Amino acid sequence: MTLTERFITLSAALTGFEATELTATGMSEIYREFVARQVEPPLYARLVDALADAAADPRAVADKDEELGELARAVCHLWYLGTWPGLRGNDGRSAPFPLPARAYARGLVWSSFGGHAPGAGRPGYGTWAARPAGATGGEER
């Protein structure tokens, strides 16, 4: 299993999205590389092992170990919002950090309710031709 596949498996357990959905965002490798730069390798390895031991139940991991819980929440935050919230107690390596605009647009928060990031998604061909549902119209000028 490649590093990216392991990261996607870990992320699927944390986010509740299928691995194929995470891969389809196009952000898997970018996020994996980013997390690798932000988190000490032993801490990341502990999270991977803890999720495997807990049958991929993130709540069980967070309840047992506050440091792993914080890392798990940070990875979820990254996938859902496209920003890194930072981790407490680090030597300054892991401060809050915005990623490129593409990360915002591909955030899982938008697909969780079938929407698009404001200003980033296209509504689809021809949707401009029909009045929005529920819109009341006045006279055109």
mmCIF file with all atom_site columns, C-alpha atoms in Angstrom:
data_model
loop_
_atom_site.group_PDB
_atom_site.id
_atom_site.type_symbol
_atom_site.label_atom_id
_atom_site.label_alt_id
_atom_site.label_comp_id
_atom_site.label_asym_id
_atom_site.label_entity_id
_atom_site.label_seq_id
_atom_site.pdbx_PDB_ins_code
_atom_site.Cartn_x
_atom_site.Cartn_y
_atom_site.Cartn_z
_atom_site.occupancy
_atom_site.B_iso_or_equiv
_atom_site.pdbx_formal_charge
_atom_site.auth_seq_id
_atom_site.auth_comp_id
_atom_site.auth_asym_id
_atom_site.auth_atom_id
_atom_site.pdbx_PDB_model_num
ATOM 1   C CA . MET A 1 1   ? 0.000   0.000  0.000   1.00 0.00 ? 1   MET A CA 1
ATOM 2   C CA . THR A 1 2   ? 1.439   3.395  -0.989  1.00 0.00 ? 2   THR A CA 1
ATOM 3   C CA . LEU A 1 3   ? 1.729   6.330  1.414   1.00 0.00 ? 3   LEU A CA 1
ATOM 4   C CA . THR A 1 4   ? -1.137  8.087  -0.338  1.00 0.00 ? 4   THR A CA 1
ATOM 5   C CA . GLU A 1 5   ? -3.348  4.992  -0.170  1.00 0.00 ? 5   GLU A CA 1
ATOM 6   C CA . ARG A 1 6   ? -2.640  4.732  3.567   1.00 0.00 ? 6   ARG A CA 1
ATOM 7   C CA . PHE A 1 7   ? -3.489  8.408  3.986   1.00 0.00 ? 7   PHE A CA 1
ATOM 8   C CA . ILE A 1 8   ? -6.743  7.980  2.062   1.00 0.00 ? 8   ILE A CA 1
ATOM 9   C CA . THR A 1 9   ? -7.676  4.951  4.180   1.00 0.00 ? 9   THR A CA 1
ATOM 10  C CA . LEU A 1 10  ? -6.969  6.934  7.347   1.00 0.00 ? 10  LEU A CA 1
ATOM 11  C CA . SER A 1 11  ? -8.907  9.921  5.998   1.00 0.00 ? 11  SER A CA 1
ATOM 12  C CA . ALA A 1 12  ? -11.897 7.780  5.025   1.00 0.00 ? 12  ALA A CA 1
ATOM 13  C CA . ALA A 1 13  ? -12.096 6.482  8.579   1.00 0.00 ? 13  ALA A CA 1
ATOM 14  C CA . LEU A 1 14  ? -11.899 10.030 9.948   1.00 0.00 ? 14  LEU A CA 1
ATOM 15  C CA . THR A 1 15  ? -14.228 11.846 7.545   1.00 0.00 ? 15  THR A CA 1
ATOM 16  C CA . GLY A 1 16  ? -16.887 9.225  6.868   1.00 0.00 ? 16  GLY A CA 1
ATOM 17  C CA . PHE A 1 17  ? -16.412 9.621  3.106   1.00 0.00 ? 17  PHE A CA 1
ATOM 18  C CA . GLU A 1 18  ? -15.493 6.696  0.864   1.00 0.00 ? 18  GLU A CA 1
ATOM 19  C CA . ALA A 1 19  ? -11.907 6.443  -0.367  1.00 0.00 ? 19  ALA A CA 1
ATOM 20  C CA . THR A 1 20  ? -13.106 6.928  -3.952  1.00 0.00 ? 20  THR A CA 1
ATOM 21  C CA . GLU A 1 21  ? -14.836 10.187 -2.997  1.00 0.00 ? 21  GLU A CA 1
ATOM 22  C CA . LEU A 1 22  ? -11.692 11.475 -1.315  1.00 0.00 ? 22  LEU A CA 1
ATOM 23  C CA . THR A 1 23  ? -9.571  10.508 -4.301  1.00 0.00 ? 23  THR A CA 1
ATOM 24  C CA . ALA A 1 24  ? -12.007 12.266 -6.645  1.00 0.00 ? 24  ALA A CA 1
ATOM 25  C CA . THR A 1 25  ? -11.321 15.595 -4.918  1.00 0.00 ? 25  THR A CA 1
ATOM 26  C CA . GLY A 1 26  ? -7.842  15.578 -6.424  1.00 0.00 ? 26  GLY A CA 1
ATOM 27  C CA . MET A 1 27  ? -6.428  16.683 -3.065  1.00 0.00 ? 27  MET A CA 1
ATOM 28  C CA . SER A 1 28  ? -5.204  13.362 -1.613  1.00 0.00 ? 28  SER A CA 1
ATOM 29  C CA . GLU A 1 29  ? -1.528  13.686 -2.448  1.00 0.00 ? 29  GLU A CA 1
ATOM 30  C CA . ILE A 1 30  ? -1.456  17.408 -1.674  1.00 0.00 ? 30  ILE A CA 1
ATOM 31  C CA . TYR A 1 31  ? -2.998  16.830 1.748   1.00 0.00 ? 31  TYR A CA 1
ATOM 32  C CA . ARG A 1 32  ? -0.778  13.829 2.485   1.00 0.00 ? 32  ARG A CA 1
ATOM 33  C CA . GLU A 1 33  ? 2.361   15.806 1.696   1.00 0.00 ? 33  GLU A CA 1
ATOM 34  C CA . PHE A 1 34  ? 1.120   18.758 3.726   1.00 0.00 ? 34  PHE A CA 1
ATOM 35  C CA . VAL A 1 35  ? 0.323   16.637 6.790   1.00 0.00 ? 35  VAL A CA 1
ATOM 36  C CA . ALA A 1 36  ? 3.716   14.926 6.479   1.00 0.00 ? 36  ALA A CA 1
ATOM 37  C CA . ARG A 1 37  ? 5.399   18.346 6.679   1.00 0.00 ? 37  ARG A CA 1
ATOM 38  C CA . GLN A 1 38  ? 3.264   19.500 9.615   1.00 0.00 ? 38  GLN A CA 1
ATOM 39  C CA . VAL A 1 39  ? 3.276   16.421 11.849  1.00 0.00 ? 39  VAL A CA 1
ATOM 40  C CA . GLU A 1 40  ? 6.163   14.481 13.337  1.00 0.00 ? 40  GLU A CA 1
ATOM 41  C CA . PRO A 1 41  ? 6.324   11.021 11.704  1.00 0.00 ? 41  PRO A CA 1
ATOM 42  C CA . PRO A 1 42  ? 5.989   9.113  15.010  1.00 0.00 ? 42  PRO A CA 1
ATOM 43  C CA . LEU A 1 43  ? 2.757   10.980 15.853  1.00 0.00 ? 43  LEU A CA 1
ATOM 44  C CA . TYR A 1 44  ? 1.282   10.254 12.426  1.00 0.00 ? 44  TYR A CA 1
ATOM 45  C CA . ALA A 1 45  ? 2.303   6.591  12.694  1.00 0.00 ? 45  ALA A CA 1
ATOM 46  C CA . ARG A 1 46  ? 0.623   6.395  16.102  1.00 0.00 ? 46  ARG A CA 1
ATOM 47  C CA . LEU A 1 47  ? -2.609  7.718  14.583  1.00 0.00 ? 47  LEU A CA 1
ATOM 48  C CA . VAL A 1 48  ? -2.511  5.173  11.752  1.00 0.00 ? 48  VAL A CA 1
ATOM 49  C CA . ASP A 1 49  ? -1.856  2.339  14.215  1.00 0.00 ? 49  ASP A CA 1
ATOM 50  C CA . ALA A 1 50  ? -4.496  3.547  16.684  1.00 0.00 ? 50  ALA A CA 1
ATOM 51  C CA . LEU A 1 51  ? -7.157  3.685  13.987  1.00 0.00 ? 51  LEU A CA 1
ATOM 52  C CA . ALA A 1 52  ? -6.246  0.185  12.856  1.00 0.00 ? 52  ALA A CA 1
ATOM 53  C CA . ASP A 1 53  ? -6.413  -1.087 16.447  1.00 0.00 ? 53  ASP A CA 1
ATOM 54  C CA . ALA A 1 54  ? -9.733  0.673  17.108  1.00 0.00 ? 54  ALA A CA 1
ATOM 55  C CA . ALA A 1 55  ? -11.341 -0.786 13.973  1.00 0.00 ? 55  ALA A CA 1
ATOM 56  C CA . ALA A 1 56  ? -11.211 2.699  12.395  1.00 0.00 ? 56  ALA A CA 1
ATOM 57  C CA . ASP A 1 57  ? -13.396 4.331  15.067  1.00 0.00 ? 57  ASP A CA 1
ATOM 58  C CA . PRO A 1 58  ? -12.007 7.856  15.456  1.00 0.00 ? 58  PRO A CA 1
ATOM 59  C CA . ARG A 1 59  ? -14.010 8.505  18.621  1.00 0.00 ? 59  ARG A CA 1
ATOM 60  C CA . ALA A 1 60  ? -12.346 5.587  20.362  1.00 0.00 ? 60  ALA A CA 1
ATOM 61  C CA . VAL A 1 61  ? -8.948  6.989  19.401  1.00 0.00 ? 61  VAL A CA 1
ATOM 62  C CA . ALA A 1 62  ? -9.795  10.528 20.538  1.00 0.00 ? 62  ALA A CA 1
ATOM 63  C CA . ASP A 1 63  ? -11.155 9.254  23.856  1.00 0.00 ? 63  ASP A CA 1
ATOM 64  C CA . LYS A 1 64  ? -7.932  7.367  24.617  1.00 0.00 ? 64  LYS A CA 1
ATOM 65  C CA . ASP A 1 65  ? -5.336  9.914  23.548  1.00 0.00 ? 65  ASP A CA 1
ATOM 66  C CA . GLU A 1 66  ? -5.850  13.682 23.447  1.00 0.00 ? 66  GLU A CA 1
ATOM 67  C CA . GLU A 1 67  ? -2.853  14.269 21.160  1.00 0.00 ? 67  GLU A CA 1
ATOM 68  C CA . LEU A 1 68  ? -4.127  11.748 18.606  1.00 0.00 ? 68  LEU A CA 1
ATOM 69  C CA . GLY A 1 69  ? -7.634  13.159 18.899  1.00 0.00 ? 69  GLY A CA 1
ATOM 70  C CA . GLU A 1 70  ? -6.326  16.611 18.082  1.00 0.00 ? 70  GLU A CA 1
ATOM 71  C CA . LEU A 1 71  ? -4.438  15.288 15.048  1.00 0.00 ? 71  LEU A CA 1
ATOM 72  C CA . ALA A 1 72  ? -7.517  13.362 13.880  1.00 0.00 ? 72  ALA A CA 1
ATOM 73  C CA . ARG A 1 73  ? -9.645  16.527 14.162  1.00 0.00 ? 73  ARG A CA 1
ATOM 74  C CA . ALA A 1 74  ? -7.001  18.522 12.262  1.00 0.00 ? 74  ALA A CA 1
ATOM 75  C CA . VAL A 1 75  ? -6.989  16.018 9.383   1.00 0.00 ? 75  VAL A CA 1
ATOM 76  C CA . CYS A 1 76  ? -10.809 16.152 9.264   1.00 0.00 ? 76  CYS A CA 1
ATOM 77  C CA . HIS A 1 77  ? -10.690 19.952 9.314   1.00 0.00 ? 77  HIS A CA 1
ATOM 78  C CA . LEU A 1 78  ? -8.249  19.869 6.407   1.00 0.00 ? 78  LEU A CA 1
ATOM 79  C CA . TRP A 1 79  ? -10.499 17.636 4.305   1.00 0.00 ? 79  TRP A CA 1
ATOM 80  C CA . TYR A 1 80  ? -13.746 19.426 5.118   1.00 0.00 ? 80  TYR A CA 1
ATOM 81  C CA . LEU A 1 81  ? -12.617 23.063 4.978   1.00 0.00 ? 81  LEU A CA 1
ATOM 82  C CA . GLY A 1 82  ? -9.352  23.068 3.033   1.00 0.00 ? 82  GLY A CA 1
ATOM 83  C CA . THR A 1 83  ? -7.394  24.760 5.837   1.00 0.00 ? 83  THR A CA 1
ATOM 84  C CA . TRP A 1 84  ? -5.043  23.417 8.485   1.00 0.00 ? 84  TRP A CA 1
ATOM 85  C CA . PRO A 1 85  ? -6.063  24.455 12.008  1.00 0.00 ? 85  PRO A CA 1
ATOM 86  C CA . GLY A 1 86  ? -2.651  23.804 13.543  1.00 0.00 ? 86  GLY A CA 1
ATOM 87  C CA . LEU A 1 87  ? -1.812  21.656 16.533  1.00 0.00 ? 87  LEU A CA 1
ATOM 88  C CA . ARG A 1 88  ? -1.185  22.728 20.117  1.00 0.00 ? 88  ARG A CA 1
ATOM 89  C CA . GLY A 1 89  ? 2.054   21.977 21.841  1.00 0.00 ? 89  GLY A CA 1
ATOM 90  C CA . ASN A 1 90  ? 4.220   21.841 18.750  1.00 0.00 ? 90  ASN A CA 1
ATOM 91  C CA . ASP A 1 91  ? 7.388   23.832 18.477  1.00 0.00 ? 91  ASP A CA 1
ATOM 92  C CA . GLY A 1 92  ? 5.690   26.243 16.087  1.00 0.00 ? 92  GLY A CA 1
ATOM 93  C CA . ARG A 1 93  ? 5.812   23.870 13.124  1.00 0.00 ? 93  ARG A CA 1
ATOM 94  C CA . SER A 1 94  ? 2.096   23.407 12.913  1.00 0.00 ? 94  SER A CA 1
ATOM 95  C CA . ALA A 1 95  ? 0.437   26.805 13.019  1.00 0.00 ? 95  ALA A CA 1
ATOM 96  C CA . PRO A 1 96  ? -2.927  27.490 11.367  1.00 0.00 ? 96  PRO A CA 1
ATOM 97  C CA . PHE A 1 97  ? -2.372  27.596 7.631   1.00 0.00 ? 97  PHE A CA 1
ATOM 98  C CA . PRO A 1 98  ? -4.625  28.210 4.634   1.00 0.00 ? 98  PRO A CA 1
ATOM 99  C CA . LEU A 1 99  ? -4.026  26.055 1.593   1.00 0.00 ? 99  LEU A CA 1
ATOM 100 C CA . PRO A 1 100 ? -4.572  27.124 -2.034  1.00 0.00 ? 100 PRO A CA 1
ATOM 101 C CA . ALA A 1 101 ? -8.068  28.209 -3.102  1.00 0.00 ? 101 ALA A CA 1
ATOM 102 C CA . ARG A 1 102 ? -8.542  24.858 -4.817  1.00 0.00 ? 102 ARG A CA 1
ATOM 103 C CA . ALA A 1 103 ? -8.537  23.210 -1.363  1.00 0.00 ? 103 ALA A CA 1
ATOM 104 C CA . TYR A 1 104 ? -11.403 25.467 -0.266  1.00 0.00 ? 104 TYR A CA 1
ATOM 105 C CA . ALA A 1 105 ? -13.380 24.706 -3.412  1.00 0.00 ? 105 ALA A CA 1
ATOM 106 C CA . ARG A 1 106 ? -12.844 20.951 -3.034  1.00 0.00 ? 106 ARG A CA 1
ATOM 107 C CA . GLY A 1 107 ? -13.709 20.886 0.675   1.00 0.00 ? 107 GLY A CA 1
ATOM 108 C CA . LEU A 1 108 ? -15.934 18.024 1.762   1.00 0.00 ? 108 LEU A CA 1
ATOM 109 C CA . VAL A 1 109 ? -18.255 20.436 3.532   1.00 0.00 ? 109 VAL A CA 1
ATOM 110 C CA . TRP A 1 110 ? -19.734 21.438 0.167   1.00 0.00 ? 110 TRP A CA 1
ATOM 111 C CA . SER A 1 111 ? -20.321 17.946 -1.155  1.00 0.00 ? 111 SER A CA 1
ATOM 112 C CA . SER A 1 112 ? -21.748 16.846 2.203   1.00 0.00 ? 112 SER A CA 1
ATOM 113 C CA . PHE A 1 113 ? -24.929 18.739 1.327   1.00 0.00 ? 113 PHE A CA 1
ATOM 114 C CA . GLY A 1 114 ? -24.686 18.604 -2.462  1.00 0.00 ? 114 GLY A CA 1
ATOM 115 C CA . GLY A 1 115 ? -23.537 22.187 -2.889  1.00 0.00 ? 115 GLY A CA 1
ATOM 116 C CA . HIS A 1 116 ? -20.578 24.090 -4.262  1.00 0.00 ? 116 HIS A CA 1
ATOM 117 C CA . ALA A 1 117 ? -18.210 26.491 -2.585  1.00 0.00 ? 117 ALA A CA 1
ATOM 118 C CA . PRO A 1 118 ? -19.524 30.044 -3.035  1.00 0.00 ? 118 PRO A CA 1
ATOM 119 C CA . GLY A 1 119 ? -17.816 31.612 -6.005  1.00 0.00 ? 119 GLY A CA 1
ATOM 120 C CA . ALA A 1 120 ? -16.114 28.378 -7.003  1.00 0.00 ? 120 ALA A CA 1
ATOM 121 C CA . GLY A 1 121 ? -18.747 25.992 -8.366  1.00 0.00 ? 121 GLY A CA 1
ATOM 122 C CA . ARG A 1 122 ? -20.575 26.151 -11.634 1.00 0.00 ? 122 ARG A CA 1
ATOM 123 C CA . PRO A 1 123 ? -24.347 25.764 -11.478 1.00 0.00 ? 123 PRO A CA 1
ATOM 124 C CA . GLY A 1 124 ? -24.544 23.849 -14.755 1.00 0.00 ? 124 GLY A CA 1
ATOM 125 C CA . TYR A 1 125 ? -25.477 24.512 -18.344 1.00 0.00 ? 125 TYR A CA 1
ATOM 126 C CA . GLY A 1 126 ? -28.728 26.356 -18.843 1.00 0.00 ? 126 GLY A CA 1
ATOM 127 C CA . THR A 1 127 ? -29.559 26.876 -15.173 1.00 0.00 ? 127 THR A CA 1
ATOM 128 C CA . TRP A 1 128 ? -29.505 30.631 -15.760 1.00 0.00 ? 128 TRP A CA 1
ATOM 129 C CA . ALA A 1 129 ? -32.418 30.317 -18.190 1.00 0.00 ? 129 ALA A CA 1
ATOM 130 C CA . ALA A 1 130 ? -35.026 29.418 -15.599 1.00 0.00 ? 130 ALA A CA 1
ATOM 131 C CA . ARG A 1 131 ? -36.222 31.478 -12.657 1.00 0.00 ? 131 ARG A CA 1
ATOM 132 C CA . PRO A 1 132 ? -35.030 30.008 -9.331  1.00 0.00 ? 132 PRO A CA 1
ATOM 133 C CA . ALA A 1 133 ? -37.586 27.886 -7.509  1.00 0.00 ? 133 ALA A CA 1
ATOM 134 C CA . GLY A 1 134 ? -39.673 29.966 -5.151  1.00 0.00 ? 134 GLY A CA 1
ATOM 135 C CA . ALA A 1 135 ? -38.610 33.260 -6.708  1.00 0.00 ? 135 ALA A CA 1
ATOM 136 C CA . THR A 1 136 ? -41.334 35.799 -7.122  1.00 0.00 ? 136 THR A CA 1
ATOM 137 C CA . GLY A 1 137 ? -40.971 38.060 -10.041 1.00 0.00 ? 137 GLY A CA 1
ATOM 138 C CA . GLY A 1 138 ? -41.633 41.700 -10.444 1.00 0.00 ? 138 GLY A CA 1
ATOM 139 C CA . GLU A 1 139 ? -41.851 43.425 -13.731 1.00 0.00 ? 139 GLU A CA 1
ATOM 140 C CA . GLU A 1 140 ? -38.731 43.492 -15.798 1.00 0.00 ? 140 GLU A CA 1
ATOM 141 C CA . ARG A 1 141 ? -37.302 46.871 -16.555 1.00 0.00 ? 141 ARG A CA 1
#
